[in-house]
mmCIF file of C-alpha atoms in Angstrom:
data_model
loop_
_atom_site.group_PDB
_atom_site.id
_atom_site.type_symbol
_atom_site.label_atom_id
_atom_site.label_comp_id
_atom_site.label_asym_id
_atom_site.label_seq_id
_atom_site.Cartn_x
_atom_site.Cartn_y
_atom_site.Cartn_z
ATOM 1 C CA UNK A 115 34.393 -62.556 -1.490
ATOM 2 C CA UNK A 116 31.782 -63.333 -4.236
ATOM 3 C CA UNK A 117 29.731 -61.339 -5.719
ATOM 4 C CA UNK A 118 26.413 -62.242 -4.525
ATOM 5 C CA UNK A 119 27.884 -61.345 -0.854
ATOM 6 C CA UNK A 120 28.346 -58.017 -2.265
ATOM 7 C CA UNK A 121 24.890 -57.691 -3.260
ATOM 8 C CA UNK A 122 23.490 -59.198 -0.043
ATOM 9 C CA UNK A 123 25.353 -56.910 1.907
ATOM 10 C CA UNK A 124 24.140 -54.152 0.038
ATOM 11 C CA UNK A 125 20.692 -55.053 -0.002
ATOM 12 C CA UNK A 126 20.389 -55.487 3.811
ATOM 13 C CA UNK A 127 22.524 -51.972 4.034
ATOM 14 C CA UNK A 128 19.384 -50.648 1.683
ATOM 15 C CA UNK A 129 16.720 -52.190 3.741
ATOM 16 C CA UNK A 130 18.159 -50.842 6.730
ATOM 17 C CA UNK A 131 18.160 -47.016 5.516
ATOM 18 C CA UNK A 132 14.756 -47.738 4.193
ATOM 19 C CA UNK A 133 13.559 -48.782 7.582
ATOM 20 C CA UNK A 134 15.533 -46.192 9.195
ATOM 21 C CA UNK A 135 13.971 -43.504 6.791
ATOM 22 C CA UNK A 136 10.424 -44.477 7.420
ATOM 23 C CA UNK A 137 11.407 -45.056 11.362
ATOM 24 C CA UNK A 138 12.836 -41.319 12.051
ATOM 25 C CA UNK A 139 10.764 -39.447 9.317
ATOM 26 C CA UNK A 140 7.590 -38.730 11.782
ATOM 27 C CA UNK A 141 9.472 -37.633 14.936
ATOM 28 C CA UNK A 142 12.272 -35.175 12.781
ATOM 29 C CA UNK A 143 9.579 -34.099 10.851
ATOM 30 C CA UNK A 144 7.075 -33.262 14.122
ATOM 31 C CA UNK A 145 10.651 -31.711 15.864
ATOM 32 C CA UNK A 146 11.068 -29.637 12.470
ATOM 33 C CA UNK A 147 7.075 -28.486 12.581
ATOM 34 C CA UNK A 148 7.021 -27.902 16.421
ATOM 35 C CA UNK A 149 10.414 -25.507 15.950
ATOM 36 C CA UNK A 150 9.408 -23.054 12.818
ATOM 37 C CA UNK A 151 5.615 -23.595 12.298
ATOM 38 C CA UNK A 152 4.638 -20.492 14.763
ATOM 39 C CA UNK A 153 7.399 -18.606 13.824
ATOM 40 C CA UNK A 154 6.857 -18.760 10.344
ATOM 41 C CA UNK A 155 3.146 -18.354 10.233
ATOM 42 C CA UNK A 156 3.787 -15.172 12.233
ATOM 43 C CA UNK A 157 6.244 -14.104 9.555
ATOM 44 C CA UNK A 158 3.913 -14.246 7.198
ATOM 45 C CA UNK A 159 1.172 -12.525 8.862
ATOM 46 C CA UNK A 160 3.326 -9.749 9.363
ATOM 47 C CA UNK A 161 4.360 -9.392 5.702
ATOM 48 C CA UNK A 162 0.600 -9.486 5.218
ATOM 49 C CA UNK A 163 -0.262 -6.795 7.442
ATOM 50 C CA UNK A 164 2.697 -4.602 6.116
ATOM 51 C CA UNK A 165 1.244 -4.681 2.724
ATOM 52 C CA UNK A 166 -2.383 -4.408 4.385
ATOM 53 C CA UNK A 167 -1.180 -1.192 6.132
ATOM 54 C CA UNK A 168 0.077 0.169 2.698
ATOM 55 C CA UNK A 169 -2.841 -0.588 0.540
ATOM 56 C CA UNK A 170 -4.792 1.726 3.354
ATOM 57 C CA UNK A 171 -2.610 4.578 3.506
ATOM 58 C CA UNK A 172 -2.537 4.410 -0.377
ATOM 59 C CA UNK A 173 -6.387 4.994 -0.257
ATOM 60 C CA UNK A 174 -6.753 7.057 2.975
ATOM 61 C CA UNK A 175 -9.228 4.651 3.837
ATOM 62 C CA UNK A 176 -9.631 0.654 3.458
ATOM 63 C CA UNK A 177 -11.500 0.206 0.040
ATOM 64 C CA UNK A 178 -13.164 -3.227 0.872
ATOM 65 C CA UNK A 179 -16.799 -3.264 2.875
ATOM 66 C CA UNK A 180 -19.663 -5.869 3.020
ATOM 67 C CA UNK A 181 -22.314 -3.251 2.824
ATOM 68 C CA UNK A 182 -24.663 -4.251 -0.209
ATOM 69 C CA UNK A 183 -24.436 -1.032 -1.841
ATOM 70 C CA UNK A 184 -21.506 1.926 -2.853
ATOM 71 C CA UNK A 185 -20.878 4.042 0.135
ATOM 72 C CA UNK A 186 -20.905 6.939 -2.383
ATOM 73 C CA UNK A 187 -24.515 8.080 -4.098
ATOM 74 C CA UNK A 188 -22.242 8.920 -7.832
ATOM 75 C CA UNK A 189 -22.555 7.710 -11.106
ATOM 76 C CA UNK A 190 -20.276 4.100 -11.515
ATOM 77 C CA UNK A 191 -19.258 3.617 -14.623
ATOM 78 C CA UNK A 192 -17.546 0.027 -14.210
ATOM 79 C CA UNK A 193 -18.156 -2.699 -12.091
ATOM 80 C CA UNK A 194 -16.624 -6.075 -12.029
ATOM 81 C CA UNK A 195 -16.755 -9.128 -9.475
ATOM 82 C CA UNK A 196 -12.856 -9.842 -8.023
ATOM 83 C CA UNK A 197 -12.059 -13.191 -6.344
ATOM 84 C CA UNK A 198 -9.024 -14.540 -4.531
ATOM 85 C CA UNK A 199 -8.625 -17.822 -2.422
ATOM 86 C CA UNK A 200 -5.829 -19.291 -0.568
ATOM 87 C CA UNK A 201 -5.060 -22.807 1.082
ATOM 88 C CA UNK A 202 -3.335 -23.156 3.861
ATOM 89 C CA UNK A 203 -1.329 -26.175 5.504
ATOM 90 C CA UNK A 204 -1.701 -25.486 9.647
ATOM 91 C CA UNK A 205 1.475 -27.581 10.071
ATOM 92 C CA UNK A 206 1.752 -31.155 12.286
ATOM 93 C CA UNK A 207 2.708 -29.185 15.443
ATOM 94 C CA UNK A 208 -0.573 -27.084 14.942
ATOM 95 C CA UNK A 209 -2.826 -30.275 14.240
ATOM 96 C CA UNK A 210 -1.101 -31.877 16.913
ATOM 97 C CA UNK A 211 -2.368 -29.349 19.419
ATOM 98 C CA UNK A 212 -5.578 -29.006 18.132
ATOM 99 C CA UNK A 213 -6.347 -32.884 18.316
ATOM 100 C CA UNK A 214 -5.379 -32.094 22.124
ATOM 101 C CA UNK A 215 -7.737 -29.430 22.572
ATOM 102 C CA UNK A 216 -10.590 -31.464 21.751
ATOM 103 C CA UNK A 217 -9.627 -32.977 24.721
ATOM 104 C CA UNK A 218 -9.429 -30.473 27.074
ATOM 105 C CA UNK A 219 -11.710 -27.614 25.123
ATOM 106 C CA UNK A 220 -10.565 -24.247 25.028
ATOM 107 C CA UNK A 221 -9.189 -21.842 22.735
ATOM 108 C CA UNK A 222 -6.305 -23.128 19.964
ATOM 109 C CA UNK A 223 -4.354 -19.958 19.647
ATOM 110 C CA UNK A 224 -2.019 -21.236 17.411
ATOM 111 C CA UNK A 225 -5.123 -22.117 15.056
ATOM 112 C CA UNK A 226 -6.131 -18.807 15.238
ATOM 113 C CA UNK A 227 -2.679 -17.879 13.837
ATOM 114 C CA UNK A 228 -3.029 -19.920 10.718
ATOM 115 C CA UNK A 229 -6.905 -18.500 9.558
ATOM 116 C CA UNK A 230 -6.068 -15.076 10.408
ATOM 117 C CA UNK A 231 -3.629 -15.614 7.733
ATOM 118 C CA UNK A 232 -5.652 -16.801 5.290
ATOM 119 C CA UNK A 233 -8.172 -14.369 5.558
ATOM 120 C CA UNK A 234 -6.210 -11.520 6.116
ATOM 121 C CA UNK A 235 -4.360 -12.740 2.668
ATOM 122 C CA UNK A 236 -7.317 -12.964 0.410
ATOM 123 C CA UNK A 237 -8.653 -10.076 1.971
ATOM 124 C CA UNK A 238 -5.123 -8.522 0.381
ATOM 125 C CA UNK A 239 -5.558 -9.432 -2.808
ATOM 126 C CA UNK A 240 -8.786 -8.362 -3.496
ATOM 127 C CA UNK A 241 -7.282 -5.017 -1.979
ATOM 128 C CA UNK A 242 -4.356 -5.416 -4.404
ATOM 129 C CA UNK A 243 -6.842 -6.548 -7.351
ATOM 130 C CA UNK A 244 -8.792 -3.585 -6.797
ATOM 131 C CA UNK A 245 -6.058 -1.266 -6.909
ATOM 132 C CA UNK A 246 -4.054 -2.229 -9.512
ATOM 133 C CA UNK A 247 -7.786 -2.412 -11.719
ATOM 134 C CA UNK A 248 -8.177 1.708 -10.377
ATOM 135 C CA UNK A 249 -11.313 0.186 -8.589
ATOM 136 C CA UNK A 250 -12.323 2.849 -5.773
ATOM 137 C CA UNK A 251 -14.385 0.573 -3.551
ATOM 138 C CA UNK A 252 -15.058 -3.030 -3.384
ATOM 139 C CA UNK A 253 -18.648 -3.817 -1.797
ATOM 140 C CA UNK A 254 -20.652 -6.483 -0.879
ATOM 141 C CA UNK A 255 -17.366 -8.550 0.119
ATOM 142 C CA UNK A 256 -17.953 -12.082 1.249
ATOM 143 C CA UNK A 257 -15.846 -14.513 3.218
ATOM 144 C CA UNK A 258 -16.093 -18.396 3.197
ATOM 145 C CA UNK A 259 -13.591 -21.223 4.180
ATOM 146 C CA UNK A 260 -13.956 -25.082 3.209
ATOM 147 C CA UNK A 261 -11.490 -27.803 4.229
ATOM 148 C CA UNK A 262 -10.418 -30.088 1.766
ATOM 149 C CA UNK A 263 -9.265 -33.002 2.305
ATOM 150 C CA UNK A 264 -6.651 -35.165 1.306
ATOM 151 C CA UNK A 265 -6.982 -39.130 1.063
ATOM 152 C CA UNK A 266 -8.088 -40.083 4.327
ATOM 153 C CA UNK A 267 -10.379 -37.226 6.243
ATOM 154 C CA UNK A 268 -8.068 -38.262 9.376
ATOM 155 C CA UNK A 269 -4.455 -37.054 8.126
ATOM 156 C CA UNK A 270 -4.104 -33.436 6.988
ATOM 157 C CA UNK A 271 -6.539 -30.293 7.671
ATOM 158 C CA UNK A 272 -5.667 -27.959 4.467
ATOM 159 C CA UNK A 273 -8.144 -25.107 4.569
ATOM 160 C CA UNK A 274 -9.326 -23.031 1.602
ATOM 161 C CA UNK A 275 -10.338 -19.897 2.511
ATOM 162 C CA UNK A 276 -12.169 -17.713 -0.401
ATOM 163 C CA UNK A 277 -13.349 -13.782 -0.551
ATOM 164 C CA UNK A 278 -14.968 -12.482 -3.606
ATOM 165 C CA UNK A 279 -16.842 -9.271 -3.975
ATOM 166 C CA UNK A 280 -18.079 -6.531 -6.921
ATOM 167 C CA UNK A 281 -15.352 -3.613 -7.435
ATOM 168 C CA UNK A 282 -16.702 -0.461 -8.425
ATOM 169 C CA UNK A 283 -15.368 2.545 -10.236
ATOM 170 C CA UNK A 284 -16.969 5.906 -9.994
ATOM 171 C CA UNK A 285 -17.762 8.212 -12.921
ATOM 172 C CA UNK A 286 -15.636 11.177 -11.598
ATOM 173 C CA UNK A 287 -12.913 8.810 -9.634
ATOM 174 C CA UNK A 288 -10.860 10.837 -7.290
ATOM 175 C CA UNK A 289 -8.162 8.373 -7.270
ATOM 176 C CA UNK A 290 -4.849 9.488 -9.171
ATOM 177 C CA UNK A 291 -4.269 5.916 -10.936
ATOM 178 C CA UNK B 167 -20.757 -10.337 -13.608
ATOM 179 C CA UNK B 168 -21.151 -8.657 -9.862
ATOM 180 C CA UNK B 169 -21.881 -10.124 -6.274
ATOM 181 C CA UNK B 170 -24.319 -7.291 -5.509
ATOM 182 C CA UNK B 171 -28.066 -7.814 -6.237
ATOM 183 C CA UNK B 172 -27.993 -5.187 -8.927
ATOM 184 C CA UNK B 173 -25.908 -3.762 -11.338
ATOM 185 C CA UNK B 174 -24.390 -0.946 -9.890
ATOM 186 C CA UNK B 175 -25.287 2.284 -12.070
ATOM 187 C CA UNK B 176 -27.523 -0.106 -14.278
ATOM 188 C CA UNK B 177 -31.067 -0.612 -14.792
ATOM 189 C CA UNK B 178 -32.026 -4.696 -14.734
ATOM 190 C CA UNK B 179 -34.590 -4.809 -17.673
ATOM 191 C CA UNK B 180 -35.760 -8.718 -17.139
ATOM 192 C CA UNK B 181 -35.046 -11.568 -14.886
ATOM 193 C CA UNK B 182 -33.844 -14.719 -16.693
ATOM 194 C CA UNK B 183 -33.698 -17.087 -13.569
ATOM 195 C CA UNK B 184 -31.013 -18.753 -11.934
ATOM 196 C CA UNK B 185 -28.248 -19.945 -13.800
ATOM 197 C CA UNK B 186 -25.251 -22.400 -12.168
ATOM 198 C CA UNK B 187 -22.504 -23.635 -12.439
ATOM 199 C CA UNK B 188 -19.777 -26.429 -11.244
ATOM 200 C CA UNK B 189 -16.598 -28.352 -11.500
ATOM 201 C CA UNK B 190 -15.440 -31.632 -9.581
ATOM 202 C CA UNK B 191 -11.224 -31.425 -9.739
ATOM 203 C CA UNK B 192 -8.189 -33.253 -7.969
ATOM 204 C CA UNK B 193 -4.501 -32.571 -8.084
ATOM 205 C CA UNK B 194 -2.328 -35.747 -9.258
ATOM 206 C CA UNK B 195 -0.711 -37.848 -6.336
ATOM 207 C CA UNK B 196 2.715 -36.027 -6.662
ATOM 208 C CA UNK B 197 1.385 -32.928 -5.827
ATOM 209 C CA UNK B 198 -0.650 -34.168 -3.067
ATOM 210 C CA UNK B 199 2.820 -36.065 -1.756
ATOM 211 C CA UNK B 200 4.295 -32.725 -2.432
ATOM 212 C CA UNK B 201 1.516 -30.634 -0.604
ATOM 213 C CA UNK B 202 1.844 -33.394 2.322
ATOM 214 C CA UNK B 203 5.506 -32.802 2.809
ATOM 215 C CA UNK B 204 4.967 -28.668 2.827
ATOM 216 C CA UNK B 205 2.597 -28.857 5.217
ATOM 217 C CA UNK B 206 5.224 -30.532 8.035
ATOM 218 C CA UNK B 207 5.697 -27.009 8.782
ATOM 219 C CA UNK B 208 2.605 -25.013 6.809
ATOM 220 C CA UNK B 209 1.849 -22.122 5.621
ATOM 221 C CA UNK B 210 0.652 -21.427 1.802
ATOM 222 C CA UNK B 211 -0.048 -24.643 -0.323
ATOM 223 C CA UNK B 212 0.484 -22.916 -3.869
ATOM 224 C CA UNK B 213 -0.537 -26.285 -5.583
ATOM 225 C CA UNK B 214 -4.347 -26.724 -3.948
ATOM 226 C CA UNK B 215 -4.848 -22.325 -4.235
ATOM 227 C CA UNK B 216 -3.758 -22.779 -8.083
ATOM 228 C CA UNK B 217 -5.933 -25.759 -8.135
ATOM 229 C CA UNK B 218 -9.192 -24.104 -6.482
ATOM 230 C CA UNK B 219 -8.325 -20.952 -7.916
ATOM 231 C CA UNK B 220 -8.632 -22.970 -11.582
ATOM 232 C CA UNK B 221 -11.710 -24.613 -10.799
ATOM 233 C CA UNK B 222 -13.826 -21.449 -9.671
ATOM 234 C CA UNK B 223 -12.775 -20.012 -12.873
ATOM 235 C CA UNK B 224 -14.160 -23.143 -14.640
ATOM 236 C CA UNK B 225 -17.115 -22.736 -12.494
ATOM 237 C CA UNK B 226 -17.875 -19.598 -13.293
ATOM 238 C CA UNK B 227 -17.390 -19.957 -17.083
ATOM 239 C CA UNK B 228 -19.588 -22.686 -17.269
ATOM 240 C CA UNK B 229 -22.537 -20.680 -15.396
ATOM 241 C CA UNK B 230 -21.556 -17.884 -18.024
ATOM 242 C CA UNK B 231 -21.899 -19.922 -20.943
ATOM 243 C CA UNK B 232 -25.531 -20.921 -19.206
ATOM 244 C CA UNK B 233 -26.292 -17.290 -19.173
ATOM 245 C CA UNK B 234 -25.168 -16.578 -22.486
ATOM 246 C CA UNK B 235 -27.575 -19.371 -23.326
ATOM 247 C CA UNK B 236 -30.671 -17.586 -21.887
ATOM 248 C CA UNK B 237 -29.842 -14.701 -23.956
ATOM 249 C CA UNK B 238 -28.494 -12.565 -20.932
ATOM 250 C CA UNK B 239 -26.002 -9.886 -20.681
ATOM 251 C CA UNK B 240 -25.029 -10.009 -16.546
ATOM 252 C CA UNK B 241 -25.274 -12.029 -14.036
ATOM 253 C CA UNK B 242 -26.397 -10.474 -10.535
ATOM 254 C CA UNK B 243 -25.649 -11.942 -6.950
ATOM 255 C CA UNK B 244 -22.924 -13.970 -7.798
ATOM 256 C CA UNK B 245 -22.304 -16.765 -4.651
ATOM 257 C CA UNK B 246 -20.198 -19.390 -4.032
ATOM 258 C CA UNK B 247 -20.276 -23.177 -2.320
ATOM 259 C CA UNK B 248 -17.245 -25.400 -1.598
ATOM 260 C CA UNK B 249 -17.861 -28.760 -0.791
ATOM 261 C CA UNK B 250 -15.557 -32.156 -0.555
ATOM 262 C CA UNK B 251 -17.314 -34.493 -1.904
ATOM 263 C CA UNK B 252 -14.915 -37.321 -1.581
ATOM 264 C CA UNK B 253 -11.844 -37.441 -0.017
ATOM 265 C CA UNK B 254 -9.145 -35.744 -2.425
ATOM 266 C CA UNK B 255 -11.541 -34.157 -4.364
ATOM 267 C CA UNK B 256 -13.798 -30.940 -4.321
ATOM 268 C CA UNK B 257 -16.685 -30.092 -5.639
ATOM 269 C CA UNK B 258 -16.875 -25.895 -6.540
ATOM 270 C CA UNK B 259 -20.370 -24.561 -7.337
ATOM 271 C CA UNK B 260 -21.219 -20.964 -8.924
ATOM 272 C CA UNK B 261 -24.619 -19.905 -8.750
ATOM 273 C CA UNK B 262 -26.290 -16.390 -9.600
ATOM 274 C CA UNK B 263 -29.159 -14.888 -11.528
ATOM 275 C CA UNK B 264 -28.936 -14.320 -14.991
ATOM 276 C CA UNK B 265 -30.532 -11.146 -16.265
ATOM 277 C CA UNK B 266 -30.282 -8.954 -18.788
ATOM 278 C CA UNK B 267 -29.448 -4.836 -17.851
ATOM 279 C CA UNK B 268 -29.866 -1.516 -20.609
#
């Protein structure tokens, strides 16, 4: 055999995992998506909520509000504007869906999973922001989400979702930290 | 620098307007590839929350500076706008007003 069939051979092997690749890629990755996207969004929420839960019990109360002004009428001796954001992928399977449901209307559950996630994330940090600082209370807390886009507007939904608000530390601060 | 309309504990003295500011960023294609392939499944893109996370602080230096500039010493209810201008890029605004406090 000569060399050049050697090379052909190989070549047309090459083009044949190349077509193969680009051929099975969508459908394994969809199976992949449609298998561990819910459960692993809900894995994260409940890591999320765990630490939520401990940040509370650590203040006896949850330290962030959107009232404008302290709940407490004391002297503040620091205050400081905290920020967190955090951009989430919804997953194929989850875009999938939702491209149905425009369809049909109704509510995308699986959606909800995703921005509930998000929120309740940033929402964390500025809770774990604030108490690592020895903040007592962060106040006029704001939420807002954006999508950005990738390339084409058509292909992926990444959503940024951003929380920023003042924390606050009183004169006489009754926490031990 | 505080999202509330004053200063809490402080007295505003004088009102030196509204002072912005804003920053236009994308993430190189290998990221975006990268940030493509993670989100088969989703959950946290760390790439694009580093990215905005970067650009807010930008944003927010830049209105600082502006401040600094008008001879303030705060800046007072603090917001923020996220728009995509064009695809693969995002535009992050900071906006507030600068004023000076005792």
């Amino acid at each position: 055999m000569e060399i050049w069939d050697v090379l052909g051979l190989l070549f047309v092997f090459l083009i044949i995992l190349v077509i193969a690749f680009f051929v099975f890629f969508g459908p394994i990755s969809f199976l992949i998506s449609m298998i561990f996207s819910r459960r692993k969004h809900r894995k994260m929420i409940d890591d999320v909520m765990d630490r939520v839960s401990s940040t509370v019990n650590e203040y006896g109360r949850d330290p962030l509000t959107n009232k404008k002004n302290p709940s407490k009428n004391e002297q503040i001796s620091e205050a400081k504007m905290i920020q967190a954001n955090f951009v989430v992928g919804p997953g194929w399977w989850n875009q999938w869906i939702a491209s149905w449901h425009t369809l049909f209307g109704g509510n995308i559950s699986s959606f909800d999973d995703v921005l509930m996630l998000a929120r309740q994330d940033v929402l964390q940090s500025l809770r774990d922001q604030a108490s690592e600082g020895g903040f007592d209370e962060v106040v006029n807390v704001r939420l807002e989400s954006a999508r950005i886009s990738y390339l084409s507007a058509k292909s992926n939904k990444y959503i940024d979702v951003f929380a920023y608000g003042t924390a606050i530390k009183y004169a006489n601060s009754n926490l031990s930290d | 620098m505080v999202s509330t309309e004053e200063v809490p504990g402080r007295r505003i003295v004088k009102t030196m307007g509204v002072v912005s500011g804003s920053t236009v960023r994308a993430k190189h294609v290998g990221k975006d590839i990268f940030a493509g392939l993670k989100n088969i499944v989703g959950g946290e893109l760390k790439a694009y929350t580093e990215l905005l996370g970067e650009s807010r602080d930008e944003a927010i230096q830049r209105m600082l500076e502006e401040a600094i500039g008008r001879g303030a010493n705060a800046v007072v209810n603090v917001r923020m706008a996220t728009s995509a201008i064009t695809p693969g890029a995002s535009e992050i605004l900071a906006y507030g007003t600068a004023v000076v406090v005792e």
